[in-house]
PDB file of C-alpha atoms in Angstrom:
ATOM      1  CA  UNK A   1     -58.753  15.466 -41.170  1.00 56.00           C
ATOM      2  CA  UNK A   2     -56.246  13.910 -43.569  1.00 54.00           C
ATOM      3  CA  UNK A   3     -56.166  17.114 -45.651  1.00 48.00           C
ATOM      4  CA  UNK A   4     -55.237  19.096 -42.519  1.00 52.00           C
ATOM      5  CA  UNK A   5     -52.482  16.591 -41.639  1.00 42.00           C
ATOM      6  CA  UNK A   6     -51.049  16.785 -45.163  1.00 48.00           C
ATOM      7  CA  UNK A   7     -51.217  20.599 -45.052  1.00 46.00           C
ATOM      8  CA  UNK A   8     -49.362  20.600 -41.708  1.00 44.00           C
ATOM      9  CA  UNK A   9     -46.655  18.300 -43.103  1.00 48.00           C
ATOM     10  CA  UNK A  10     -46.222  20.501 -46.158  1.00 50.00           C
ATOM     11  CA  UNK A  11     -46.032  23.628 -43.966  1.00 44.00           C
ATOM     12  CA  UNK A  12     -43.387  21.990 -41.760  1.00 43.00           C
ATOM     13  CA  UNK A  13     -41.378  20.896 -44.804  1.00 43.00           C
ATOM     14  CA  UNK A  14     -41.556  24.445 -46.171  1.00 41.00           C
ATOM     15  CA  UNK A  15     -40.258  25.912 -42.896  1.00 37.00           C
ATOM     16  CA  UNK A  16     -37.375  23.409 -42.860  1.00 38.00           C
ATOM     17  CA  UNK A  17     -36.569  24.173 -46.493  1.00 39.00           C
ATOM     18  CA  UNK A  18     -36.617  27.944 -45.917  1.00 36.00           C
ATOM     19  CA  UNK A  19     -34.389  27.615 -42.859  1.00 38.00           C
ATOM     20  CA  UNK A  20     -31.814  25.634 -44.814  1.00 39.00           C
ATOM     21  CA  UNK A  21     -32.032  27.985 -47.811  1.00 40.00           C
ATOM     22  CA  UNK A  22     -31.072  30.944 -45.597  1.00 39.00           C
ATOM     23  CA  UNK A  23     -27.784  29.211 -44.773  1.00 37.00           C
ATOM     24  CA  UNK A  24     -26.833  27.139 -47.841  1.00 35.00           C
ATOM     25  CA  UNK A  25     -23.316  26.380 -46.582  1.00 34.00           C
ATOM     26  CA  UNK A  26     -24.482  24.702 -43.385  1.00 32.00           C
ATOM     27  CA  UNK A  27     -24.174  25.771 -39.782  1.00 32.00           C
ATOM     28  CA  UNK A  28     -22.043  28.732 -38.803  1.00 31.00           C
ATOM     29  CA  UNK A  29     -18.540  27.694 -37.722  1.00 36.00           C
ATOM     30  CA  UNK A  30     -17.072  30.172 -35.264  1.00 36.00           C
ATOM     31  CA  UNK A  31     -13.705  28.463 -35.297  1.00 39.00           C
ATOM     32  CA  UNK A  32     -12.542  29.415 -38.782  1.00 39.00           C
ATOM     33  CA  UNK A  33     -12.824  32.147 -41.352  1.00 38.00           C
ATOM     34  CA  UNK A  34     -11.160  32.610 -44.710  1.00 40.00           C
ATOM     35  CA  UNK A  35      -9.488  35.875 -43.687  1.00 42.00           C
ATOM     36  CA  UNK A  36      -9.019  35.398 -39.950  1.00 52.00           C
ATOM     37  CA  UNK A  37      -9.686  32.923 -37.206  1.00 52.00           C
ATOM     38  CA  UNK A  38     -12.178  33.521 -34.437  1.00 52.00           C
ATOM     39  CA  UNK A  39     -11.221  31.633 -31.294  1.00 51.00           C
ATOM     40  CA  UNK A  40     -14.130  30.991 -28.966  1.00 61.00           C
ATOM     41  CA  UNK A  41     -13.162  28.534 -26.232  1.00 71.00           C
ATOM     42  CA  UNK A  42     -15.795  27.163 -23.875  1.00 91.00           C
ATOM     43  CA  UNK A  43     -15.181  28.795 -20.496  1.00 89.00           C
ATOM     44  CA  UNK A  44     -17.163  28.684 -17.249  1.00 91.00           C
ATOM     45  CA  UNK A  45     -15.914  31.382 -14.864  1.00 92.00           C
ATOM     46  CA  UNK A  46     -12.209  30.450 -14.393  1.00 96.00           C
ATOM     47  CA  UNK A  47     -12.449  26.943 -15.865  1.00 97.00           C
ATOM     48  CA  UNK A  48     -11.529  26.079 -19.439  1.00 96.00           C
ATOM     49  CA  UNK A  49     -14.170  23.497 -20.333  1.00 96.00           C
ATOM     50  CA  UNK A  50     -13.131  22.825 -23.932  1.00 96.00           C
ATOM     51  CA  UNK A  51     -10.505  24.085 -26.320  1.00 96.00           C
ATOM     52  CA  UNK A  52     -10.899  21.354 -28.937  1.00 96.00           C
ATOM     53  CA  UNK A  53     -10.517  22.761 -32.432  1.00 95.00           C
ATOM     54  CA  UNK A  54      -9.561  26.217 -31.175  1.00 95.00           C
ATOM     55  CA  UNK A  55      -5.841  26.173 -32.036  1.00 96.00           C
ATOM     56  CA  UNK A  56      -4.631  28.663 -34.643  1.00 97.00           C
ATOM     57  CA  UNK A  57      -3.593  27.690 -38.182  1.00 96.00           C
ATOM     58  CA  UNK A  58      -0.191  26.578 -36.831  1.00 98.00           C
ATOM     59  CA  UNK A  59      -1.772  24.267 -34.269  1.00 98.00           C
ATOM     60  CA  UNK A  60      -0.930  26.580 -31.332  1.00 98.00           C
ATOM     61  CA  UNK A  61      -3.414  27.312 -28.552  1.00 97.00           C
ATOM     62  CA  UNK A  62      -2.763  29.854 -25.797  1.00 97.00           C
ATOM     63  CA  UNK A  63      -4.973  29.315 -22.764  1.00 97.00           C
ATOM     64  CA  UNK A  64      -6.600  32.642 -21.834  1.00 96.00           C
ATOM     65  CA  UNK A  65      -5.088  34.398 -18.821  1.00 96.00           C
ATOM     66  CA  UNK A  66      -7.352  34.195 -15.786  1.00 96.00           C
ATOM     67  CA  UNK A  67      -8.137  30.493 -16.245  1.00 97.00           C
ATOM     68  CA  UNK A  68      -7.207  28.578 -13.072  1.00 97.00           C
ATOM     69  CA  UNK A  69      -8.375  25.075 -14.032  1.00 97.00           C
ATOM     70  CA  UNK A  70      -8.326  23.157 -17.308  1.00 98.00           C
ATOM     71  CA  UNK A  71     -11.186  20.684 -17.023  1.00 97.00           C
ATOM     72  CA  UNK A  72     -10.893  16.949 -17.602  1.00 97.00           C
ATOM     73  CA  UNK A  73     -10.729  16.117 -21.312  1.00 96.00           C
ATOM     74  CA  UNK A  74     -10.717  19.785 -22.391  1.00 97.00           C
ATOM     75  CA  UNK A  75      -8.551  19.016 -25.454  1.00 98.00           C
ATOM     76  CA  UNK A  76      -9.237  15.269 -25.750  1.00 97.00           C
ATOM     77  CA  UNK A  77      -8.656  13.849 -29.232  1.00 97.00           C
ATOM     78  CA  UNK A  78      -7.745  17.225 -30.751  1.00 98.00           C
ATOM     79  CA  UNK A  79      -5.368  15.829 -33.374  1.00 97.00           C
ATOM     80  CA  UNK A  80      -4.590  19.279 -34.834  1.00 97.00           C
ATOM     81  CA  UNK A  81      -3.237  20.689 -31.548  1.00 98.00           C
ATOM     82  CA  UNK A  82       0.568  20.918 -31.838  1.00 98.00           C
ATOM     83  CA  UNK A  83       1.479  23.343 -29.060  1.00 98.00           C
ATOM     84  CA  UNK A  84      -0.216  24.507 -25.879  1.00 98.00           C
ATOM     85  CA  UNK A  85       0.822  27.554 -23.854  1.00 98.00           C
ATOM     86  CA  UNK A  86      -0.516  27.539 -20.300  1.00 98.00           C
ATOM     87  CA  UNK A  87      -0.370  30.891 -18.443  1.00 97.00           C
ATOM     88  CA  UNK A  88       0.652  31.517 -14.823  1.00 97.00           C
ATOM     89  CA  UNK A  89      -2.997  31.774 -13.731  1.00 98.00           C
ATOM     90  CA  UNK A  90      -3.529  28.018 -14.272  1.00 98.00           C
ATOM     91  CA  UNK A  91      -3.093  25.983 -11.084  1.00 97.00           C
ATOM     92  CA  UNK A  92      -4.632  22.627 -11.981  1.00 97.00           C
ATOM     93  CA  UNK A  93      -4.809  20.424 -15.056  1.00 97.00           C
ATOM     94  CA  UNK A  94      -7.537  17.796 -14.980  1.00 96.00           C
ATOM     95  CA  UNK A  95      -7.376  14.122 -15.896  1.00 95.00           C
ATOM     96  CA  UNK A  96      -7.168  13.224 -19.568  1.00 96.00           C
ATOM     97  CA  UNK A  97      -6.890  16.878 -20.639  1.00 97.00           C
ATOM     98  CA  UNK A  98      -4.711  16.065 -23.663  1.00 98.00           C
ATOM     99  CA  UNK A  99      -5.883  12.470 -24.116  1.00 97.00           C
ATOM    100  CA  UNK A 100      -5.324  11.415 -27.731  1.00 97.00           C
ATOM    101  CA  UNK A 101      -3.696  14.679 -28.878  1.00 98.00           C
ATOM    102  CA  UNK A 102      -1.449  12.766 -31.259  1.00 98.00           C
ATOM    103  CA  UNK A 103       0.112  15.891 -32.833  1.00 98.00           C
ATOM    104  CA  UNK A 104       0.943  17.661 -29.550  1.00 98.00           C
ATOM    105  CA  UNK A 105       4.694  18.361 -29.561  1.00 98.00           C
ATOM    106  CA  UNK A 106       5.208  21.238 -27.144  1.00 97.00           C
ATOM    107  CA  UNK A 107       3.716  22.080 -23.741  1.00 98.00           C
ATOM    108  CA  UNK A 108       4.667  25.314 -22.001  1.00 97.00           C
ATOM    109  CA  UNK A 109       3.668  25.428 -18.324  1.00 96.00           C
ATOM    110  CA  UNK A 110       4.606  27.733 -15.451  1.00 95.00           C
ATOM    111  CA  UNK A 111       5.553  26.724 -11.932  1.00 93.00           C
ATOM    112  CA  UNK A 112       2.143  27.819 -10.625  1.00 96.00           C
ATOM    113  CA  UNK A 113       0.630  24.471 -11.610  1.00 96.00           C
ATOM    114  CA  UNK A 114       0.231  22.314  -8.499  1.00 95.00           C
ATOM    115  CA  UNK A 115      -1.676  19.351  -9.913  1.00 94.00           C
ATOM    116  CA  UNK A 116      -1.707  17.311 -13.135  1.00 95.00           C
ATOM    117  CA  UNK A 117      -4.461  14.720 -13.356  1.00 93.00           C
ATOM    118  CA  UNK A 118      -4.182  11.043 -14.248  1.00 92.00           C
ATOM    119  CA  UNK A 119      -3.757  10.237 -17.937  1.00 94.00           C
ATOM    120  CA  UNK A 120      -3.370  13.953 -18.692  1.00 96.00           C
ATOM    121  CA  UNK A 121      -1.056  13.254 -21.643  1.00 97.00           C
ATOM    122  CA  UNK A 122      -2.105   9.704 -22.557  1.00 95.00           C
ATOM    123  CA  UNK A 123      -1.647   9.015 -26.262  1.00 96.00           C
ATOM    124  CA  UNK A 124       0.350  12.180 -27.051  1.00 97.00           C
ATOM    125  CA  UNK A 125       2.475  10.314 -29.594  1.00 96.00           C
ATOM    126  CA  UNK A 126       4.393  13.386 -30.835  1.00 98.00           C
ATOM    127  CA  UNK A 127       5.388  14.714 -27.401  1.00 97.00           C
ATOM    128  CA  UNK A 128       9.169  14.266 -27.085  1.00 96.00           C
ATOM    129  CA  UNK A 129      10.035  16.396 -24.068  1.00 95.00           C
ATOM    130  CA  UNK A 130       8.220  17.976 -21.145  1.00 95.00           C
ATOM    131  CA  UNK A 131       9.112  19.875 -17.988  1.00 94.00           C
ATOM    132  CA  UNK A 132       6.865  19.251 -15.003  1.00 94.00           C
ATOM    133  CA  UNK A 133       6.346  22.397 -12.872  1.00 94.00           C
ATOM    134  CA  UNK A 134       8.158  22.472  -9.521  1.00 91.00           C
ATOM    135  CA  UNK A 135       4.934  22.756  -7.448  1.00 93.00           C
ATOM    136  CA  UNK A 136       3.697  19.396  -8.788  1.00 91.00           C
ATOM    137  CA  UNK A 137       4.727  16.818  -6.202  1.00 84.00           C
ATOM    138  CA  UNK A 138       3.055  13.750  -7.639  1.00 84.00           C
ATOM    139  CA  UNK A 139       2.270  12.265 -11.026  1.00 85.00           C
ATOM    140  CA  UNK A 140      -0.334   9.550 -11.109  1.00 77.00           C
ATOM    141  CA  UNK A 141       0.137   6.300 -12.988  1.00 70.00           C
ATOM    142  CA  UNK A 142      -0.447   6.464 -16.726  1.00 87.00           C
ATOM    143  CA  UNK A 143       0.072  10.244 -16.991  1.00 92.00           C
ATOM    144  CA  UNK A 144       2.284   9.628 -20.047  1.00 92.00           C
ATOM    145  CA  UNK A 145       0.959   6.276 -21.295  1.00 92.00           C
ATOM    146  CA  UNK A 146       1.290   5.726 -25.034  1.00 94.00           C
ATOM    147  CA  UNK A 147       3.618   8.715 -25.483  1.00 94.00           C
ATOM    148  CA  UNK A 148       5.878   6.758 -27.814  1.00 94.00           C
ATOM    149  CA  UNK A 149       8.123   9.731 -28.729  1.00 96.00           C
ATOM    150  CA  UNK A 150       8.707  10.894 -25.166  1.00 94.00           C
ATOM    151  CA  UNK A 151      12.463  11.024 -24.573  1.00 93.00           C
ATOM    152  CA  UNK A 152      12.902  13.617 -21.826  1.00 92.00           C
ATOM    153  CA  UNK A 153      10.774  14.295 -18.740  1.00 90.00           C
ATOM    154  CA  UNK A 154      12.095  16.882 -16.324  1.00 90.00           C
ATOM    155  CA  UNK A 155      10.502  16.046 -12.972  1.00 85.00           C
ATOM    156  CA  UNK A 156      11.087  18.168  -9.851  1.00 81.00           C
ATOM    157  CA  UNK A 157      10.663  15.269  -7.433  1.00 72.00           C
ATOM    158  CA  UNK A 158      12.204  11.818  -7.187  1.00 62.00           C
ATOM    159  CA  UNK A 159      10.646   9.029  -9.126  1.00 57.00           C
ATOM    160  CA  UNK A 160      12.396   5.844 -10.109  1.00 54.00           C
ATOM    161  CA  UNK A 161      13.248   5.043 -13.697  1.00 52.00           C
ATOM    162  CA  UNK A 162      10.991   1.998 -13.492  1.00 60.00           C
ATOM    163  CA  UNK A 163       8.003   4.118 -12.420  1.00 61.00           C
ATOM    164  CA  UNK A 164       8.532   6.641 -15.217  1.00 58.00           C
ATOM    165  CA  UNK A 165       9.141   3.912 -17.765  1.00 60.00           C
ATOM    166  CA  UNK A 166       5.996   2.077 -16.661  1.00 63.00           C
ATOM    167  CA  UNK A 167       3.977   5.282 -17.122  1.00 59.00           C
ATOM    168  CA  UNK A 168       5.353   5.977 -20.583  1.00 59.00           C
ATOM    169  CA  UNK A 169       5.205   2.507 -22.088  1.00 58.00           C
ATOM    170  CA  UNK A 170       1.787   1.241 -21.020  1.00 57.00           C
TER     171      UNK A 170
END
């Protein structure tokens, strides 16, 4: 009985060893290549689920056309993301989408966006300016919390300086 158990353990160890020997550099990474970059975002129908780590070598990510919703936290803590380009097909941006994107400097959005979730840009320390699309009629508290570089917010609806300041400096 013990000989069979030892033989099974050795066989299992051999299988594990052979599997790792077939790929000595570790798991396949579809996000980078030495000659070109393969971008494979996680998408479910018309929802961008995750784009973390999918920006190009310059830190730019262009959301694929046809996406209508960017899911909550889709880029959360992506510290290499510097610029995001959101196409006209996108209508809604979920809560915390860019949470902790400390290198994010530029956001390009169209006027088709109708909703930006709470804390969407929280912790975007490098973001200095942003234009909110005209169809957005409300920004929830803390949308721009901890955006220490934010100097200019173009908002299409009235909001008091105190409300904006409270959002930015929490």
